[in-house]
Amino acid sequence: MSTNDAIELIPQKSDPEILLHPKATLCGPVFKQRFVCTGEMAVLSDKRILMAYAGLSKNVHQLKVGEASISTIMSDSELSQKGWSGGREIIHHPECKACGPSLLRDRNETLWLFYLGFIQHEEWQNGEPGNETVSDVWCARSEDDGETWNDQKMIFKGYCGATRGAIQHSSGALVVPISYLVRNPGRYVSTC
């Protein structure tokens, strides 16, 4: 795009939920859920796209424990708004709200899903987070292009604000960046 083609997008109250540059085309799925929390995609062995997301009936802070889960949808061979399968729940925890997924396909073609086990976020008082602020990080893996998910386990206990993708190091180790909550003084720290 040349400088002359640049168009400034200034949000207006009458705008739709998604502002789209006039030269861009949406090719992803259309969701029926009111809230879709952090969708993440991976390319499968047959070149289709798998997307993991948390489709929520309302904001995750308004849901009860056990009311949020991770689902997947799959594209057909071409990326288009119409070429996506219906959602299929893959992760549900009765003890938390599963949301905020990140996906990684490793060199062995194993799919790894990292996600939040959100319980609650208490308001901060005097610069410190509440003691009942909890959002652990979990992972699961699939060795069959997302058909089944195994080995669900918690990999971080505390409060994580979000998962932000993952990479595989040349050593083979999986590196998962997160931000987590610490106290005295209250703040978020980024780590892997």
mmCIF file of C-alpha atoms in Angstrom:
data_model
loop_
_atom_site.group_PDB
_atom_site.id
_atom_site.type_symbol
_atom_site.label_atom_id
_atom_site.label_comp_id
_atom_site.label_asym_id
_atom_site.label_seq_id
_atom_site.Cartn_x
_atom_site.Cartn_y
_atom_site.Cartn_z
ATOM 1 C CA MET A 1 0.000 0.000 0.000
ATOM 2 C CA SER A 2 1.401 3.405 -0.876
ATOM 3 C CA THR A 3 1.190 6.422 1.406
ATOM 4 C CA ASN A 4 -1.552 7.799 -0.853
ATOM 5 C CA ASP A 5 -3.655 4.677 -0.196
ATOM 6 C CA ALA A 6 -3.567 5.104 3.594
ATOM 7 C CA ILE A 7 -7.009 5.584 5.116
ATOM 8 C CA GLU A 8 -7.427 6.693 8.693
ATOM 9 C CA LEU A 9 -9.981 4.635 10.625
ATOM 10 C CA ILE A 10 -11.486 6.690 13.429
ATOM 11 C CA PRO A 11 -14.000 4.784 15.586
ATOM 12 C CA GLN A 12 -17.488 6.272 15.719
ATOM 13 C CA LYS A 13 -20.375 5.312 18.037
ATOM 14 C CA SER A 14 -22.392 4.175 15.016
ATOM 15 C CA ASP A 15 -19.619 1.813 13.771
ATOM 16 C CA PRO A 16 -20.047 -1.953 13.654
ATOM 17 C CA GLU A 17 -18.197 -4.031 16.245
ATOM 18 C CA ILE A 18 -15.317 -4.674 13.798
ATOM 19 C CA LEU A 19 -13.746 -1.837 11.831
ATOM 20 C CA LEU A 20 -12.462 -3.112 8.502
ATOM 21 C CA HIS A 21 -10.099 -1.323 6.150
ATOM 22 C CA PRO A 22 -11.863 -0.879 2.780
ATOM 23 C CA LYS A 23 -9.177 -2.940 1.000
ATOM 24 C CA ALA A 24 -9.248 -5.830 3.506
ATOM 25 C CA THR A 25 -11.443 -8.915 3.255
ATOM 26 C CA LEU A 26 -12.598 -11.030 6.196
ATOM 27 C CA CYS A 27 -11.992 -14.719 5.480
ATOM 28 C CA GLY A 28 -12.404 -16.256 8.916
ATOM 29 C CA PRO A 29 -15.481 -17.813 10.469
ATOM 30 C CA VAL A 30 -18.621 -15.960 11.531
ATOM 31 C CA PHE A 31 -19.517 -16.693 15.165
ATOM 32 C CA LYS A 32 -23.029 -16.949 16.546
ATOM 33 C CA GLN A 33 -21.923 -16.526 20.166
ATOM 34 C CA ARG A 34 -22.138 -13.059 21.606
ATOM 35 C CA PHE A 35 -18.575 -13.098 22.980
ATOM 36 C CA VAL A 36 -15.676 -14.975 21.432
ATOM 37 C CA CYS A 37 -12.611 -14.872 23.629
ATOM 38 C CA THR A 38 -9.192 -15.053 21.965
ATOM 39 C CA GLY A 39 -9.399 -17.254 18.899
ATOM 40 C CA GLU A 40 -6.147 -18.938 17.834
ATOM 41 C CA MET A 41 -5.442 -20.901 14.631
ATOM 42 C CA ALA A 42 -3.144 -23.722 13.483
ATOM 43 C CA VAL A 43 -2.621 -25.347 10.081
ATOM 44 C CA LEU A 44 -3.451 -29.082 10.058
ATOM 45 C CA SER A 45 -1.589 -31.803 8.156
ATOM 46 C CA ASP A 46 -4.118 -31.626 5.284
ATOM 47 C CA LYS A 47 -3.765 -27.784 5.133
ATOM 48 C CA ARG A 48 -7.163 -27.046 6.688
ATOM 49 C CA ILE A 49 -7.241 -24.484 9.492
ATOM 50 C CA LEU A 50 -8.241 -25.383 13.059
ATOM 51 C CA MET A 51 -9.368 -22.520 15.280
ATOM 52 C CA ALA A 52 -9.676 -22.792 19.061
ATOM 53 C CA TYR A 53 -11.849 -20.239 20.867
ATOM 54 C CA ALA A 54 -14.015 -19.683 23.919
ATOM 55 C CA GLY A 55 -17.544 -18.916 22.706
ATOM 56 C CA LEU A 56 -19.291 -17.298 25.647
ATOM 57 C CA SER A 57 -22.895 -16.299 26.297
ATOM 58 C CA LYS A 58 -21.678 -13.166 28.113
ATOM 59 C CA ASN A 59 -18.474 -11.565 29.384
ATOM 60 C CA VAL A 60 -16.301 -14.156 31.170
ATOM 61 C CA HIS A 61 -16.374 -12.044 34.372
ATOM 62 C CA GLN A 62 -20.176 -12.439 34.464
ATOM 63 C CA LEU A 63 -20.157 -16.243 34.057
ATOM 64 C CA LYS A 64 -20.242 -18.756 36.886
ATOM 65 C CA VAL A 65 -17.458 -21.285 37.365
ATOM 66 C CA GLY A 66 -17.938 -24.125 34.860
ATOM 67 C CA GLU A 67 -19.885 -21.996 32.342
ATOM 68 C CA ALA A 68 -17.033 -21.353 29.861
ATOM 69 C CA SER A 69 -15.329 -23.903 27.644
ATOM 70 C CA ILE A 70 -12.922 -24.122 24.712
ATOM 71 C CA SER A 71 -14.296 -25.171 21.323
ATOM 72 C CA THR A 72 -12.835 -25.677 17.874
ATOM 73 C CA ILE A 73 -14.042 -25.089 14.342
ATOM 74 C CA MET A 74 -12.353 -26.224 11.153
ATOM 75 C CA SER A 75 -12.089 -24.659 7.714
ATOM 76 C CA ASP A 76 -12.703 -26.476 4.499
ATOM 77 C CA SER A 77 -9.826 -26.508 2.028
ATOM 78 C CA GLU A 78 -10.319 -22.832 1.187
ATOM 79 C CA LEU A 79 -10.452 -19.914 3.580
ATOM 80 C CA SER A 80 -13.814 -18.209 3.346
ATOM 81 C CA GLN A 81 -16.502 -16.987 5.688
ATOM 82 C CA LYS A 82 -18.802 -19.856 4.673
ATOM 83 C CA GLY A 83 -16.226 -22.664 4.641
ATOM 84 C CA TRP A 84 -16.082 -23.438 8.380
ATOM 85 C CA SER A 85 -17.535 -26.383 10.319
ATOM 86 C CA GLY A 86 -19.784 -25.898 13.329
ATOM 87 C CA GLY A 87 -18.227 -25.515 16.770
ATOM 88 C CA ARG A 88 -17.258 -28.553 18.838
ATOM 89 C CA GLU A 89 -16.476 -28.316 22.562
ATOM 90 C CA ILE A 90 -13.078 -29.849 23.378
ATOM 91 C CA ILE A 91 -12.246 -28.553 26.870
ATOM 92 C CA HIS A 92 -14.590 -28.067 29.825
ATOM 93 C CA HIS A 93 -13.709 -27.706 33.501
ATOM 94 C CA PRO A 94 -16.469 -27.700 36.121
ATOM 95 C CA GLU A 95 -14.053 -26.020 38.557
ATOM 96 C CA CYS A 96 -13.163 -22.976 36.394
ATOM 97 C CA LYS A 97 -13.979 -21.021 33.229
ATOM 98 C CA ALA A 98 -11.823 -22.308 30.350
ATOM 99 C CA CYS A 99 -10.996 -19.396 28.033
ATOM 100 C CA GLY A 100 -8.213 -17.530 26.246
ATOM 101 C CA PRO A 101 -6.754 -20.360 24.132
ATOM 102 C CA SER A 102 -3.422 -20.370 22.282
ATOM 103 C CA LEU A 103 -2.456 -23.100 19.796
ATOM 104 C CA LEU A 104 0.897 -24.462 18.626
ATOM 105 C CA ARG A 105 1.682 -27.222 16.137
ATOM 106 C CA ASP A 106 5.120 -28.634 16.997
ATOM 107 C CA ARG A 107 7.679 -30.228 14.655
ATOM 108 C CA ASN A 108 6.197 -33.680 15.315
ATOM 109 C CA GLU A 109 2.772 -32.336 14.209
ATOM 110 C CA THR A 110 1.359 -32.542 17.734
ATOM 111 C CA LEU A 111 -1.125 -29.766 18.480
ATOM 112 C CA TRP A 112 -0.702 -28.072 21.858
ATOM 113 C CA LEU A 113 -3.471 -25.998 23.418
ATOM 114 C CA PHE A 114 -2.641 -23.535 26.217
ATOM 115 C CA TYR A 115 -5.537 -21.799 27.954
ATOM 116 C CA LEU A 116 -6.709 -20.030 31.092
ATOM 117 C CA GLY A 117 -8.602 -21.746 33.882
ATOM 118 C CA PHE A 118 -10.204 -18.460 34.977
ATOM 119 C CA ILE A 119 -11.985 -18.458 38.329
ATOM 120 C CA GLN A 120 -12.278 -14.818 39.312
ATOM 121 C CA HIS A 121 -10.625 -11.422 39.384
ATOM 122 C CA GLU A 122 -11.103 -9.346 42.536
ATOM 123 C CA GLU A 123 -10.830 -5.581 42.483
ATOM 124 C CA TRP A 124 -7.519 -4.174 43.681
ATOM 125 C CA GLN A 125 -7.469 -2.377 47.026
ATOM 126 C CA ASN A 126 -4.682 0.086 47.946
ATOM 127 C CA GLY A 127 -2.558 -1.009 44.982
ATOM 128 C CA GLU A 128 -2.815 -4.741 45.738
ATOM 129 C CA PRO A 129 -4.871 -7.448 44.015
ATOM 130 C CA GLY A 130 -7.465 -9.349 46.025
ATOM 131 C CA ASN A 131 -6.487 -12.708 47.530
ATOM 132 C CA GLU A 132 -9.161 -14.589 45.549
ATOM 133 C CA THR A 133 -7.815 -13.493 42.153
ATOM 134 C CA VAL A 134 -7.268 -16.814 40.331
ATOM 135 C CA SER A 135 -6.649 -17.691 36.654
ATOM 136 C CA ASP A 136 -4.361 -20.719 36.249
ATOM 137 C CA VAL A 137 -2.774 -21.809 32.943
ATOM 138 C CA TRP A 138 -3.579 -25.265 31.550
ATOM 139 C CA CYS A 139 -2.445 -27.265 28.544
ATOM 140 C CA ALA A 140 -3.673 -30.232 26.499
ATOM 141 C CA ARG A 141 -2.321 -31.970 23.397
ATOM 142 C CA SER A 142 -3.712 -33.653 20.311
ATOM 143 C CA GLU A 143 -1.842 -36.089 18.094
ATOM 144 C CA ASP A 144 -4.715 -36.546 15.615
ATOM 145 C CA ASP A 145 -5.268 -33.040 14.172
ATOM 146 C CA GLY A 146 -7.581 -31.942 16.990
ATOM 147 C CA GLU A 147 -9.969 -34.893 16.992
ATOM 148 C CA THR A 148 -9.062 -35.846 20.587
ATOM 149 C CA TRP A 149 -7.321 -33.850 23.310
ATOM 150 C CA ASN A 150 -5.272 -35.619 26.008
ATOM 151 C CA ASP A 151 -3.081 -34.966 29.026
ATOM 152 C CA GLN A 152 -4.901 -31.915 30.362
ATOM 153 C CA LYS A 153 -2.774 -30.465 33.120
ATOM 154 C CA MET A 154 -2.218 -27.237 34.980
ATOM 155 C CA ILE A 155 1.168 -25.707 34.104
ATOM 156 C CA PHE A 156 0.888 -22.469 36.127
ATOM 157 C CA LYS A 157 -1.020 -21.830 39.357
ATOM 158 C CA GLY A 158 -1.888 -18.269 40.317
ATOM 159 C CA TYR A 159 -3.295 -15.474 38.197
ATOM 160 C CA CYS A 160 -2.349 -15.241 34.534
ATOM 161 C CA GLY A 161 -3.752 -12.314 32.597
ATOM 162 C CA ALA A 162 -3.533 -13.985 29.175
ATOM 163 C CA THR A 163 -1.788 -16.600 27.082
ATOM 164 C CA ARG A 164 0.001 -15.082 24.103
ATOM 165 C CA GLY A 165 0.814 -17.918 21.725
ATOM 166 C CA ALA A 166 3.712 -20.367 21.952
ATOM 167 C CA ILE A 167 6.791 -21.360 19.974
ATOM 168 C CA GLN A 168 9.038 -24.392 19.806
ATOM 169 C CA HIS A 169 12.718 -23.728 20.553
ATOM 170 C CA SER A 170 15.443 -25.380 18.448
ATOM 171 C CA SER A 171 16.054 -27.681 21.444
ATOM 172 C CA GLY A 172 12.475 -28.961 21.108
ATOM 173 C CA ALA A 173 11.247 -27.200 24.272
ATOM 174 C CA LEU A 174 7.887 -25.436 24.072
ATOM 175 C CA VAL A 175 8.016 -21.785 25.140
ATOM 176 C CA VAL A 176 4.723 -20.277 26.362
ATOM 177 C CA PRO A 177 4.764 -16.523 27.182
ATOM 178 C CA ILE A 178 2.373 -15.383 29.916
ATOM 179 C CA SER A 179 1.852 -12.408 32.192
ATOM 180 C CA TYR A 180 1.176 -13.228 35.813
ATOM 181 C CA LEU A 181 0.183 -11.318 38.921
ATOM 182 C CA VAL A 182 2.580 -10.652 41.805
ATOM 183 C CA ARG A 183 2.023 -8.785 45.067
ATOM 184 C CA ASN A 184 3.860 -6.257 47.235
ATOM 185 C CA PRO A 185 3.676 -4.139 45.129
ATOM 186 C CA GLY A 186 0.842 -5.466 42.940
ATOM 187 C CA ARG A 187 1.854 -5.733 39.292
ATOM 188 C CA TYR A 188 1.982 -8.031 36.253
ATOM 189 C CA VAL A 189 5.248 -9.719 35.275
ATOM 190 C CA SER A 190 5.905 -11.241 31.853
ATOM 191 C CA THR A 191 7.646 -14.592 31.688
ATOM 192 C CA CYS A 192 7.823 -17.812 29.660
#
